[in-house]
Short mmCIF file of C-alpha atoms and ligand atoms in Angstrom, two decimals:
data_model
loop_
_atom_site.label_atom_id
_atom_site.label_comp_id
_atom_site.label_asym_id
_atom_site.label_seq_id
_atom_site.Cartn_x
_atom_site.Cartn_y
_atom_site.Cartn_z
CA MET A 1 275.87 101.14 184.98
CA GLU A 2 275.22 100.25 188.59
CA PHE A 3 273.09 97.42 189.95
CA ASN A 4 271.03 97.14 193.13
CA LYS A 5 271.12 93.52 194.26
CA ALA A 6 267.72 93.44 196.03
CA ARG A 7 265.89 95.03 193.14
CA ASN A 8 267.14 95.38 189.66
CA ILE A 9 267.71 99.14 189.47
CA ILE A 10 270.20 100.41 186.95
CA GLY A 11 271.68 103.89 186.76
CA LEU A 12 272.49 105.44 183.39
CA ARG A 13 274.83 108.41 183.66
CA VAL A 14 273.89 111.16 181.25
CA LEU A 15 274.61 114.85 180.64
CA SER A 16 277.20 116.21 183.06
CA ASP A 17 275.98 114.68 186.32
CA ASN A 18 272.43 113.33 185.83
CA ILE A 19 271.46 109.73 186.54
CA ILE A 20 268.46 108.10 184.87
CA TRP A 21 267.22 105.20 186.99
CA LEU A 22 265.77 102.12 185.30
CA TRP A 23 263.81 99.75 187.51
CA VAL A 24 263.64 96.38 185.74
CA LYS A 25 261.39 93.43 186.55
CA ASP A 26 261.23 90.40 184.26
CA LYS A 27 261.16 92.07 180.84
CA SER A 28 259.50 95.31 181.92
CA VAL A 29 261.19 98.61 182.68
CA VAL A 30 260.16 101.72 184.58
CA VAL A 31 262.25 104.82 183.91
CA VAL A 32 262.66 107.64 186.40
CA ASP A 33 263.24 111.18 185.11
CA PRO A 34 264.54 110.54 181.58
CA SER A 35 266.53 113.70 180.87
CA VAL A 36 267.46 112.26 177.47
CA HIS A 37 266.06 109.40 175.42
CA GLU A 38 268.89 107.75 173.41
CA PRO A 39 270.64 105.75 176.13
CA VAL A 40 267.26 104.62 177.51
CA ILE A 41 266.04 103.38 174.13
CA ARG A 42 269.38 101.70 173.46
CA TYR A 43 269.38 99.90 176.81
CA ILE A 44 265.78 98.70 176.43
CA ASN A 45 266.32 97.51 172.85
CA GLU A 46 269.60 95.74 173.59
CA ASN A 47 267.90 93.76 176.35
CA ASN A 48 264.63 93.20 174.54
CA PHE A 49 262.68 94.90 177.32
CA GLN A 50 259.35 96.69 177.24
CA LEU A 51 258.90 100.23 178.64
CA GLU A 52 256.01 100.17 181.15
CA ALA A 53 256.06 103.56 182.80
CA ILE A 54 257.91 106.84 183.17
CA LEU A 55 258.01 108.42 186.62
CA GLN A 56 258.48 112.19 186.73
CA THR A 57 259.53 113.85 189.97
CA HIS A 58 259.37 117.45 188.71
CA HIS A 59 259.25 119.60 185.60
CA HIS A 60 262.90 120.58 185.03
CA SER A 61 264.21 119.82 181.55
CA ASP A 62 267.03 117.65 182.87
CA HIS A 63 264.27 115.33 184.17
CA ILE A 64 261.66 115.36 181.40
CA GLY A 65 263.81 116.10 178.32
CA GLY A 66 263.69 112.54 176.95
CA THR A 67 260.06 111.78 177.72
CA LYS A 68 258.49 112.94 174.46
CA SER A 69 260.73 110.71 172.33
CA LEU A 70 260.10 107.73 174.61
CA ILE A 71 256.33 108.19 174.19
CA GLU A 72 256.77 108.30 170.41
CA ARG A 73 258.63 104.98 170.58
CA TRP A 74 256.22 103.35 173.13
CA PRO A 75 252.84 105.13 172.68
CA SER A 76 251.06 103.15 175.42
CA VAL A 77 253.60 103.98 178.13
CA LYS A 78 252.20 105.39 181.37
CA VAL A 79 253.63 108.81 182.25
CA ILE A 80 253.12 109.41 185.95
CA ALA A 81 253.45 112.94 187.30
CA SER A 82 251.95 115.37 189.79
CA SER A 83 248.43 116.56 188.98
CA LYS A 84 249.71 120.04 189.87
CA GLU A 85 252.06 119.96 186.87
CA LYS A 86 249.65 119.35 184.00
CA LYS A 87 250.95 122.45 182.23
CA ARG A 88 254.65 121.96 182.77
CA ILE A 89 254.60 118.15 182.37
CA PRO A 90 251.91 118.12 179.65
CA PHE A 91 252.42 114.56 178.41
CA GLN A 92 251.42 112.99 181.76
CA ASN A 93 248.58 110.45 181.44
CA VAL A 94 248.50 109.26 185.06
CA SER A 95 248.16 112.32 187.30
CA VAL A 96 248.85 111.66 190.95
CA GLU A 97 248.54 113.36 194.30
CA ASP A 98 250.27 113.20 197.64
CA GLY A 99 249.53 110.00 199.56
CA GLU A 100 248.21 108.03 196.60
CA THR A 101 249.40 104.47 196.10
CA LEU A 102 249.79 103.00 192.62
CA SER A 103 250.58 99.49 191.50
CA ILE A 104 253.66 99.50 189.29
CA LEU A 105 255.42 96.30 188.17
CA GLY A 106 253.24 94.48 190.68
CA GLU A 107 254.45 96.56 193.62
CA ASP A 108 252.83 99.29 195.67
CA VAL A 109 254.36 102.66 194.95
CA LYS A 110 253.40 105.53 197.23
CA ILE A 111 253.49 109.15 196.11
CA ILE A 112 255.12 111.48 198.61
CA GLU A 113 254.98 115.20 197.92
CA VAL A 114 258.28 116.88 198.71
CA LEU A 115 258.05 120.59 197.96
CA GLY A 116 260.84 123.15 198.01
CA HIS A 117 263.04 122.64 194.93
CA THR A 118 260.07 123.46 192.70
CA SER A 119 256.52 124.49 193.56
CA SER A 120 255.50 120.90 192.89
CA HIS A 121 257.80 117.91 193.33
CA ILE A 122 256.96 114.31 194.12
CA ALA A 123 258.92 111.26 195.24
CA PHE A 124 258.11 107.60 194.58
CA PHE A 125 258.35 105.24 197.54
CA LEU A 126 258.51 101.45 197.17
CA ASN A 127 257.78 99.87 200.53
CA GLY A 128 258.50 96.31 201.63
CA GLU A 129 261.53 94.46 202.85
CA ASN A 130 263.92 96.57 200.78
CA PRO A 131 262.34 100.01 200.62
CA VAL A 132 263.39 102.34 197.84
CA LEU A 133 262.81 106.06 197.36
CA PHE A 134 263.20 107.86 194.02
CA ILE A 135 263.67 111.39 195.31
CA GLY A 136 264.54 113.47 192.22
CA ASP A 137 266.22 116.74 193.21
CA THR A 138 264.99 117.01 196.81
CA LEU A 139 267.77 115.14 198.60
CA PHE A 140 271.31 114.40 197.42
CA SER A 141 273.99 112.53 199.27
CA GLY A 142 275.50 115.16 201.54
CA GLY A 143 273.16 117.83 200.22
CA CYS A 144 269.66 118.84 199.26
CA GLY A 145 268.01 120.51 196.29
CA ARG A 146 268.31 124.23 195.70
CA ILE A 147 265.21 126.18 196.56
CA PHE A 148 264.08 127.56 193.21
CA GLU A 149 260.31 127.96 193.51
CA GLY A 150 259.40 126.80 197.00
CA THR A 151 260.30 128.07 200.45
CA TYR A 152 262.90 127.08 203.03
CA LYS A 153 260.07 125.93 205.25
CA GLN A 154 258.70 123.62 202.55
CA MET A 155 262.10 122.07 201.90
CA TYR A 156 262.70 121.64 205.64
CA SER A 157 259.42 119.79 206.07
CA SER A 158 260.10 117.71 202.94
CA LEU A 159 263.35 116.53 204.54
CA ASP A 160 261.39 115.77 207.70
CA ARG A 161 259.06 113.52 205.71
CA ILE A 162 262.04 111.69 204.25
CA LYS A 163 263.50 111.22 207.75
CA SER A 164 260.29 109.51 208.87
CA LEU A 165 260.69 106.70 206.31
CA PRO A 166 262.20 103.31 207.28
CA LYS A 167 265.88 103.77 208.07
CA ASN A 168 266.95 101.06 205.65
CA THR A 169 265.37 102.90 202.71
CA LEU A 170 267.72 103.10 199.75
CA ILE A 171 267.54 106.56 198.23
CA TYR A 172 268.02 107.19 194.52
CA CYS A 173 268.55 110.84 193.65
CA ALA A 174 268.93 112.31 190.18
CA HIS A 175 272.43 113.81 190.34
CA GLU A 176 275.92 112.65 191.22
CA TYR A 177 276.80 115.66 193.40
CA THR A 178 278.12 113.72 196.39
CA LYS A 179 281.79 114.68 196.43
CA GLY A 180 281.17 118.42 196.16
CA ASN A 181 278.53 118.21 198.89
CA ILE A 182 280.86 116.33 201.23
CA LEU A 183 283.67 118.82 200.65
CA TRP A 184 281.29 121.64 201.54
CA ALA A 185 280.16 119.81 204.71
CA LEU A 186 283.78 119.17 205.73
CA ASN A 187 284.57 122.83 205.27
CA LEU A 188 281.91 123.61 207.90
CA LYS A 189 282.66 120.60 210.15
CA PRO A 190 286.35 119.83 209.58
CA LYS A 191 286.61 117.49 212.56
CA ASP A 192 283.51 115.40 211.88
CA GLN A 193 284.71 111.79 211.67
CA ASP A 194 281.58 110.45 209.93
CA ILE A 195 281.90 113.05 207.17
CA LYS A 196 285.64 112.40 206.83
CA ASN A 197 284.96 108.69 206.43
CA LYS A 198 282.28 109.45 203.87
CA LEU A 199 284.75 111.46 201.80
CA LEU A 200 287.15 108.50 201.72
CA GLU A 201 284.35 106.14 200.72
CA VAL A 202 283.13 108.50 198.00
CA GLU A 203 286.62 109.08 196.59
CA LYS A 204 287.20 105.35 196.43
CA LYS A 205 283.95 104.73 194.54
CA LEU A 206 284.60 107.57 192.12
CA SER A 207 288.14 106.34 191.45
CA LEU A 208 286.63 102.97 190.49
CA ASN A 209 284.21 104.83 188.21
CA GLU A 210 281.23 103.77 190.38
CA LEU A 211 278.24 105.85 191.36
CA THR A 212 278.01 106.97 195.01
CA ILE A 213 274.23 106.49 194.76
CA PRO A 214 272.02 104.91 196.06
CA PHE A 215 272.62 105.67 199.73
CA SER A 216 270.73 104.46 202.77
CA LEU A 217 268.69 106.81 204.94
CA ASP A 218 270.37 105.77 208.19
CA GLU A 219 273.89 106.35 206.83
CA GLU A 220 272.82 109.61 205.24
CA MET A 221 271.37 110.96 208.50
CA LYS A 222 274.87 110.74 209.99
CA ILE A 223 276.63 112.79 207.34
CA ASN A 224 274.06 115.10 205.73
CA LEU A 225 274.08 118.48 207.49
CA PHE A 226 270.63 119.31 206.11
CA LEU A 227 269.14 116.14 207.58
CA ARG A 228 271.05 116.77 210.82
CA SER A 229 269.84 120.37 211.21
CA LYS A 230 267.74 120.76 214.35
CA ASN A 231 265.43 123.56 213.31
CA LEU A 232 264.34 125.72 210.39
CA GLU A 233 266.86 128.45 211.27
CA GLU A 234 269.80 126.10 211.15
CA PHE A 235 268.51 124.60 207.90
CA THR A 236 268.07 128.07 206.36
CA PHE A 237 271.61 129.07 207.34
CA LEU A 238 273.03 125.89 205.79
CA ARG A 239 271.06 126.17 202.55
CA ALA A 240 272.06 129.82 202.08
CA ASN A 241 275.66 128.97 202.90
CA LYS A 242 275.68 126.13 200.37
CA ASP A 243 274.23 128.37 197.65
CA LEU A 244 277.35 130.54 197.93
CA TRP A 245 279.75 127.59 197.99
CA VAL A 246 279.44 126.64 194.30
ZN1 ZN B 1 265.59 120.01 189.25
FE1 FE B 2 267.95 118.11 188.18
#
């Protein structure tokens, strides 16, 4: 479990490399992309919390797999998902669109559509003094999501949207892929000091059994080759190269 000091955001590690984020305020909890239900239910029960809402970034089973059981346990929970995914995220009861702002746990949460990984994918942005972005599988530390249903162009412009957010935004992605991503980046840029430093930092965290996530946008823009790419061609080359790496 990892804690964010400014906001109470807890990461539950599940499956091989997924992270379920729990945003806690007072006794209420919002869960992001519950791939499984047991550890979520256990955590909420142990702490005597109430489940308020489930945020879904996209339809993949390692993001929605636990949702049905959570609804059975808390039937009045809000399930917030893209209105474009009514078929593939059928249990949604709050359907949202790009640019919409919702009030969740008393805070404004803006929906930002970030296409590319899947034909519909949304991110949840909490503005304010300590901005937070729940980005699902669009951006990882040192990497970005694979392009399964969208296009390179869509993913490139999604990353552009992320880059336009406040630089102190803390980004919460759904997978602990950081070390592999950094090793790939170092293979392409062996002399890059920022990336070398990142590898040391990541190895230290992992050796202490800590998550390498969240990460800040400004730090990430220094070491993420996808965020650093200057045009669509460079991005396309990198994404195709990365697909062959693992
Ligand atoms: Zn996915
Ligand atoms: Fe995933």
